Amino acid sequence: MLRLEGGFTPEALSITQSNRDTIINFESETLAVLMSVDSSDLMAANPFLVA
């Protein structure tokens, strides 16, 4: 589960695959790098909790 705060929504994030890792960006800022996580698996799981 990934908790989003401060007005972030899943739609505002850019989620991309880089080799074996998933990169989560907002605009030009990297918020998280999930090592050895496939971005398609992550999105299929719908892991976001908006607080």
XYZ file of N, CA and C in Angstrom, residues 34-51:
54
model
N 10.938 1.949 -6.678
C 10.598 0.649 -6.094
C 11.450 -0.406 -6.785
N 12.451 -0.869 -6.087
C 13.422 -1.781 -6.671
C 12.823 -3.168 -6.867
N 13.070 -3.725 -8.054
C 12.608 -5.065 -8.440
C 11.089 -5.191 -8.396
N 10.389 -4.095 -8.687
C 8.924 -4.106 -8.767
C 8.536 -3.769 -10.197
N 7.711 -4.619 -10.796
C 7.244 -4.386 -12.156
C 6.085 -3.392 -12.119
N 6.170 -2.336 -12.930
C 5.148 -1.289 -12.891
C 3.762 -1.811 -13.267
N 3.673 -2.766 -14.176
C 2.358 -3.301 -14.548
C 1.749 -4.105 -13.393
N 2.567 -4.826 -12.634
C 2.073 -5.533 -11.457
C 1.603 -4.546 -10.392
N 2.360 -3.467 -10.226
C 1.999 -2.447 -9.250
C 0.645 -1.831 -9.592
N 0.445 -1.446 -10.840
C -0.797 -0.795 -11.231
C -1.979 -1.768 -11.177
N -1.751 -3.020 -11.463
C -2.824 -4.023 -11.393
C -3.310 -4.213 -9.958
N -2.422 -3.977 -8.999
C -2.759 -4.149 -7.587
C -3.521 -2.951 -7.004
N -3.561 -1.823 -7.739
C -4.222 -0.604 -7.268
C -3.775 -0.283 -5.828
N -2.486 0.045 -5.638
C -1.918 0.120 -4.295
C -2.079 1.459 -3.574
N -2.803 2.418 -4.158
C -2.802 3.774 -3.604
C -3.936 4.012 -2.614
N -3.576 4.637 -1.496
C -4.533 5.087 -0.493
C -4.377 6.609 -0.442
N -5.416 7.335 -0.798
C -5.368 8.799 -0.774
C -5.859 9.257 0.592
N -4.960 9.959 1.302
C -5.272 10.411 2.665
C -5.677 11.871 2.675
